[in-house]
PDB file of C-alpha atoms in Angstrom:
ATOM      1  CA  MET Y   1       0.239   0.200  -0.241  1.00  0.00           C
ATOM      2  CA  PHE Y   2       2.929   2.875   0.725  1.00  0.00           C
ATOM      3  CA  PHE Y   3       4.265   1.632  -2.434  1.00  0.00           C
ATOM      4  CA  TYR Y   4       0.762   3.102  -4.093  1.00  0.00           C
ATOM      5  CA  ARG Y   5      -0.017   5.778  -2.311  1.00  0.00           C
ATOM      6  CA  TYR Y   6       3.620   7.305  -2.369  1.00  0.00           C
ATOM      7  CA  ILE Y   7       6.413   5.781  -4.378  1.00  0.00           C
ATOM      8  CA  ILE Y   8       4.706   5.417  -7.555  1.00  0.00           C
ATOM      9  CA  PRO Y   9       3.450   9.547  -7.371  1.00  0.00           C
ATOM     10  CA  ILE Y  10       7.059  10.563  -6.263  1.00  0.00           C
ATOM     11  CA  ALA Y  11       8.062   8.749  -9.272  1.00  0.00           C
ATOM     12  CA  LEU Y  12       5.769   9.857 -11.718  1.00  0.00           C
ATOM     13  CA  LEU Y  13       6.533  13.876 -10.145  1.00  0.00           C
ATOM     14  CA  PHE Y  14      10.130  13.111 -10.858  1.00  0.00           C
ATOM     15  CA  SER Y  15       9.973  12.095 -14.293  1.00  0.00           C
ATOM     16  CA  CYS Y  16       7.514  14.694 -14.861  1.00  0.00           C
ATOM     17  CA  VAL Y  17      10.014  16.842 -13.819  1.00  0.00           C
ATOM     18  CA  LEU Y  18      12.576  15.518 -16.095  1.00  0.00           C
ATOM     19  CA  CYS Y  19      10.339  15.689 -19.135  1.00  0.00           C
ATOM     20  CA  ASP Y  20       9.945  19.099 -18.514  1.00  0.00           C
ATOM     21  CA  GLU Y  21      13.612  20.325 -18.662  1.00  0.00           C
ATOM     22  CA  TRP Y  22      14.180  17.676 -22.056  1.00  0.00           C
ATOM     23  CA  ARG Y  23      11.509  19.609 -23.616  1.00  0.00           C
ATOM     24  CA  ASN Y  24      12.516  22.894 -23.014  1.00  0.00           C
ATOM     25  CA  THR Y  25      16.304  21.997 -23.729  1.00  0.00           C
ATOM     26  CA  ARG Y  26      14.706  21.103 -27.358  1.00  0.00           C
ATOM     27  CA  LEU Y  27      13.147  23.760 -28.095  1.00  0.00           C
ATOM     28  CA  GLY Y  28      15.381  25.993 -26.477  1.00  0.00           C
ATOM     29  CA  ILE Y  29      18.367  24.580 -28.663  1.00  0.00           C
ATOM     30  CA  LYS Y  30      15.774  24.419 -31.981  1.00  0.00           C
ATOM     31  CA  ASN Y  31      15.344  28.480 -31.174  1.00  0.00           C
ATOM     32  CA  TYR Y  32      19.254  28.598 -31.030  1.00  0.00           C
ATOM     33  CA  ARG Y  33      19.795  26.808 -34.353  1.00  0.00           C
ATOM     34  CA  GLN Y  34      17.097  29.318 -35.808  1.00  0.00           C
ATOM     35  CA  GLU Y  35      18.842  32.851 -34.006  1.00  0.00           C
ATOM     36  CA  ASP Y  36      15.978  33.340 -32.204  1.00  0.00           C
ATOM     37  CA  TYR Y  37      17.904  34.097 -28.757  1.00  0.00           C
ATOM     38  CA  SER Y  38      15.056  35.582 -26.790  1.00  0.00           C
ATOM     39  CA  GLU Y  39      12.843  32.308 -27.059  1.00  0.00           C
ATOM     40  CA  ALA Y  40      16.056  30.513 -26.833  1.00  0.00           C
ATOM     41  CA  LEU Y  41      17.108  32.162 -23.697  1.00  0.00           C
ATOM     42  CA  ASP Y  42      13.410  31.718 -21.977  1.00  0.00           C
ATOM     43  CA  ASN Y  43      13.626  27.848 -23.065  1.00  0.00           C
ATOM     44  CA  PHE Y  44      16.614  27.285 -21.809  1.00  0.00           C
ATOM     45  CA  GLU Y  45      15.622  29.621 -18.195  1.00  0.00           C
ATOM     46  CA  LYS Y  46      13.203  27.166 -18.044  1.00  0.00           C
ATOM     47  CA  ALA Y  47      14.973  23.919 -18.293  1.00  0.00           C
ATOM     48  CA  GLN Y  48      17.458  25.539 -15.970  1.00  0.00           C
ATOM     49  CA  LYS Y  49      14.353  25.478 -13.343  1.00  0.00           C
ATOM     50  CA  SER Y  50      13.836  22.354 -13.847  1.00  0.00           C
ATOM     51  CA  ALA Y  51      17.364  21.027 -13.391  1.00  0.00           C
ATOM     52  CA  PRO Y  52      19.223  24.046 -11.897  1.00  0.00           C
ATOM     53  CA  ASP Y  53      22.183  21.780 -11.115  1.00  0.00           C
ATOM     54  CA  ASN Y  54      22.693  20.912 -14.364  1.00  0.00           C
ATOM     55  CA  PRO Y  55      26.101  21.918 -15.791  1.00  0.00           C
ATOM     56  CA  ILE Y  56      24.770  21.636 -19.997  1.00  0.00           C
ATOM     57  CA  THR Y  57      21.653  23.514 -18.444  1.00  0.00           C
ATOM     58  CA  ALA Y  58      23.881  26.342 -17.394  1.00  0.00           C
ATOM     59  CA  TYR Y  59      26.023  26.266 -20.753  1.00  0.00           C
ATOM     60  CA  ASN Y  60      22.943  26.351 -22.895  1.00  0.00           C
ATOM     61  CA  VAL Y  61      21.762  30.181 -20.173  1.00  0.00           C
ATOM     62  CA  GLY Y  62      25.457  31.214 -20.851  1.00  0.00           C
ATOM     63  CA  ALA Y  63      26.229  30.110 -24.583  1.00  0.00           C
ATOM     64  CA  THR Y  64      22.196  31.752 -25.716  1.00  0.00           C
ATOM     65  CA  MET Y  65      23.755  35.221 -22.957  1.00  0.00           C
ATOM     66  CA  TYR Y  66      27.020  35.389 -24.958  1.00  0.00           C
ATOM     67  CA  LYS Y  67      24.702  35.818 -28.458  1.00  0.00           C
ATOM     68  CA  GLN Y  68      22.695  38.303 -27.093  1.00  0.00           C
ATOM     69  CA  GLU Y  69      26.299  40.130 -26.048  1.00  0.00           C
ATOM     70  CA  ARG Y  70      25.721  39.722 -22.402  1.00  0.00           C
ATOM     71  CA  TYR Y  71      29.003  39.036 -21.775  1.00  0.00           C
ATOM     72  CA  GLY Y  72      28.818  38.968 -17.598  1.00  0.00           C
ATOM     73  CA  ASP Y  73      25.834  37.461 -17.709  1.00  0.00           C
ATOM     74  CA  ALA Y  74      26.973  34.515 -20.119  1.00  0.00           C
ATOM     75  CA  ALA Y  75      30.629  34.474 -18.013  1.00  0.00           C
ATOM     76  CA  HIS Y  76      28.335  33.848 -14.302  1.00  0.00           C
ATOM     77  CA  GLN Y  77      26.034  31.303 -16.139  1.00  0.00           C
ATOM     78  CA  PHE Y  78      30.065  29.272 -17.295  1.00  0.00           C
ATOM     79  CA  ALA Y  79      31.203  29.578 -13.516  1.00  0.00           C
ATOM     80  CA  ASN Y  80      27.930  28.063 -12.485  1.00  0.00           C
ATOM     81  CA  ALA Y  81      28.675  24.831 -15.206  1.00  0.00           C
ATOM     82  CA  ILE Y  82      32.134  24.905 -13.682  1.00  0.00           C
ATOM     83  CA  LYS Y  83      30.641  25.067  -9.978  1.00  0.00           C
ATOM     84  CA  ASN Y  84      28.032  21.816 -10.651  1.00  0.00           C
ATOM     85  CA  ASP Y  85      30.396  19.556 -13.156  1.00  0.00           C
ATOM     86  CA  THR Y  86      31.069  17.509 -10.245  1.00  0.00           C
ATOM     87  CA  ILE Y  87      28.112  15.324 -11.759  1.00  0.00           C
ATOM     88  CA  ILE Y  88      29.621  15.170 -15.574  1.00  0.00           C
ATOM     89  CA  THR Y  89      32.919  12.994 -15.676  1.00  0.00           C
ATOM     90  CA  ASP Y  90      34.069  14.562 -19.104  1.00  0.00           C
ATOM     91  CA  THR Y  91      37.057  17.206 -18.856  1.00  0.00           C
ATOM     92  CA  SER Y  92      35.841  18.421 -22.468  1.00  0.00           C
ATOM     93  CA  LEU Y  93      32.837  20.081 -20.808  1.00  0.00           C
ATOM     94  CA  THR Y  94      35.098  21.828 -18.548  1.00  0.00           C
ATOM     95  CA  ALA Y  95      37.665  23.056 -20.713  1.00  0.00           C
ATOM     96  CA  ASP Y  96      34.498  24.158 -22.529  1.00  0.00           C
ATOM     97  CA  PHE Y  97      32.819  26.022 -19.805  1.00  0.00           C
ATOM     98  CA  LEU Y  98      36.447  27.586 -19.206  1.00  0.00           C
ATOM     99  CA  TYR Y  99      36.949  28.471 -22.775  1.00  0.00           C
ATOM    100  CA  GLY Y 100      33.383  30.549 -22.616  1.00  0.00           C
ATOM    101  CA  ILE Y 101      34.370  32.172 -19.804  1.00  0.00           C
ATOM    102  CA  GLY Y 102      37.122  33.094 -22.078  1.00  0.00           C
ATOM    103  CA  ASN Y 103      35.157  34.609 -25.165  1.00  0.00           C
ATOM    104  CA  CYS Y 104      33.517  36.170 -22.267  1.00  0.00           C
ATOM    105  CA  ALA Y 105      36.992  38.441 -21.118  1.00  0.00           C
ATOM    106  CA  TYR Y 106      37.621  38.361 -24.865  1.00  0.00           C
ATOM    107  CA  ARG Y 107      34.887  40.483 -25.464  1.00  0.00           C
ATOM    108  CA  ALA Y 108      35.072  42.660 -22.018  1.00  0.00           C
ATOM    109  CA  ASP Y 109      38.515  44.073 -23.208  1.00  0.00           C
ATOM    110  CA  SER Y 110      40.414  41.571 -20.564  1.00  0.00           C
ATOM    111  CA  MET Y 111      42.871  39.829 -22.647  1.00  0.00           C
ATOM    112  CA  ASN Y 112      45.317  38.488 -19.606  1.00  0.00           C
ATOM    113  CA  GLN Y 113      42.468  37.306 -18.351  1.00  0.00           C
ATOM    114  CA  ALA Y 114      40.720  35.703 -21.320  1.00  0.00           C
ATOM    115  CA  VAL Y 115      44.459  34.463 -22.116  1.00  0.00           C
ATOM    116  CA  GLU Y 116      44.911  32.544 -18.767  1.00  0.00           C
ATOM    117  CA  LEU Y 117      41.224  31.266 -19.100  1.00  0.00           C
ATOM    118  CA  TYR Y 118      42.019  29.846 -22.563  1.00  0.00           C
ATOM    119  CA  LYS Y 119      45.515  28.048 -21.679  1.00  0.00           C
ATOM    120  CA  SER Y 120      43.919  26.470 -18.971  1.00  0.00           C
ATOM    121  CA  SER Y 121      41.563  25.329 -21.420  1.00  0.00           C
ATOM    122  CA  ILE Y 122      43.920  24.303 -23.440  1.00  0.00           C
ATOM    123  CA  LEU Y 123      45.819  21.839 -20.866  1.00  0.00           C
ATOM    124  CA  ILE Y 124      42.670  20.282 -20.152  1.00  0.00           C
ATOM    125  CA  GLN Y 125      41.555  19.766 -23.689  1.00  0.00           C
ATOM    126  CA  PRO Y 126      44.533  20.631 -26.292  1.00  0.00           C
ATOM    127  CA  VAL Y 127      42.685  21.783 -29.374  1.00  0.00           C
ATOM    128  CA  SER Y 128      43.906  22.461 -33.058  1.00  0.00           C
ATOM    129  CA  TYR Y 129      45.848  25.341 -34.541  1.00  0.00           C
ATOM    130  CA  THR Y 130      43.102  25.831 -36.367  1.00  0.00           C
ATOM    131  CA  HIS Y 131      40.632  25.562 -34.228  1.00  0.00           C
ATOM    132  CA  LEU Y 132      42.590  27.985 -32.823  1.00  0.00           C
ATOM    133  CA  ARG Y 133      43.138  30.443 -35.831  1.00  0.00           C
ATOM    134  CA  ALA Y 134      38.714  30.391 -36.026  1.00  0.00           C
ATOM    135  CA  HIS Y 135      38.275  32.296 -33.191  1.00  0.00           C
ATOM    136  CA  GLU Y 136      41.253  35.134 -34.247  1.00  0.00           C
ATOM    137  CA  THR Y 137      40.296  38.646 -34.886  1.00  0.00           C
ATOM    138  CA  SER Y 138      42.324  41.153 -37.105  1.00  0.00           C
ATOM    139  CA  LEU Y 139      42.258  43.259 -33.492  1.00  0.00           C
ATOM    140  CA  HIS Y 140      44.107  40.693 -31.097  1.00  0.00           C
ATOM    141  CA  LEU Y 141      45.850  37.778 -32.071  1.00  0.00           C
ATOM    142  CA  VAL Y 142      44.711  35.864 -28.947  1.00  0.00           C
ATOM    143  CA  CYS Y 143      45.281  32.944 -30.432  1.00  0.00           C
ATOM    144  CA  ARG Y 144      48.915  33.296 -31.050  1.00  0.00           C
ATOM    145  CA  LEU Y 145      49.581  34.372 -27.809  1.00  0.00           C
ATOM    146  CA  LEU Y 146      48.306  31.432 -26.968  1.00  0.00           C
ATOM    147  CA  LEU Y 147      51.250  29.582 -28.654  1.00  0.00           C
ATOM    148  CA  GLU Y 148      53.745  31.104 -27.241  1.00  0.00           C
TER     149      GLU Y 148
END
């Protein structure tokens, strides 16, 4: 009786929360790909409310804020992703989170901080010179600094 009265309803409630996170994340990805960043952010934030400790969700929110040129907010979300990365054992994700914070620092004209964050990211997961060149700009040759 206890099982049917308490356990099953709790399991159903938990599965509904996961369904909301999954549904909102999928909608957010669709909006992001269509470059509708306002809708993407709305959906990713809904997913984040369903699973506030999920580092991937924090990364999605941060990436969308970055596209909206909200670099400070994006950096905060990437930092939250690193903080909550205890549930994921893939270190390449941590490298991506650091890289995202580095991009935010770069956009905020904090070149020294950006370079240090990029270096930290590369130490975790080395990338190719071609990948680095893709993020090079005519004003600041950030990637060349990393290779020195």
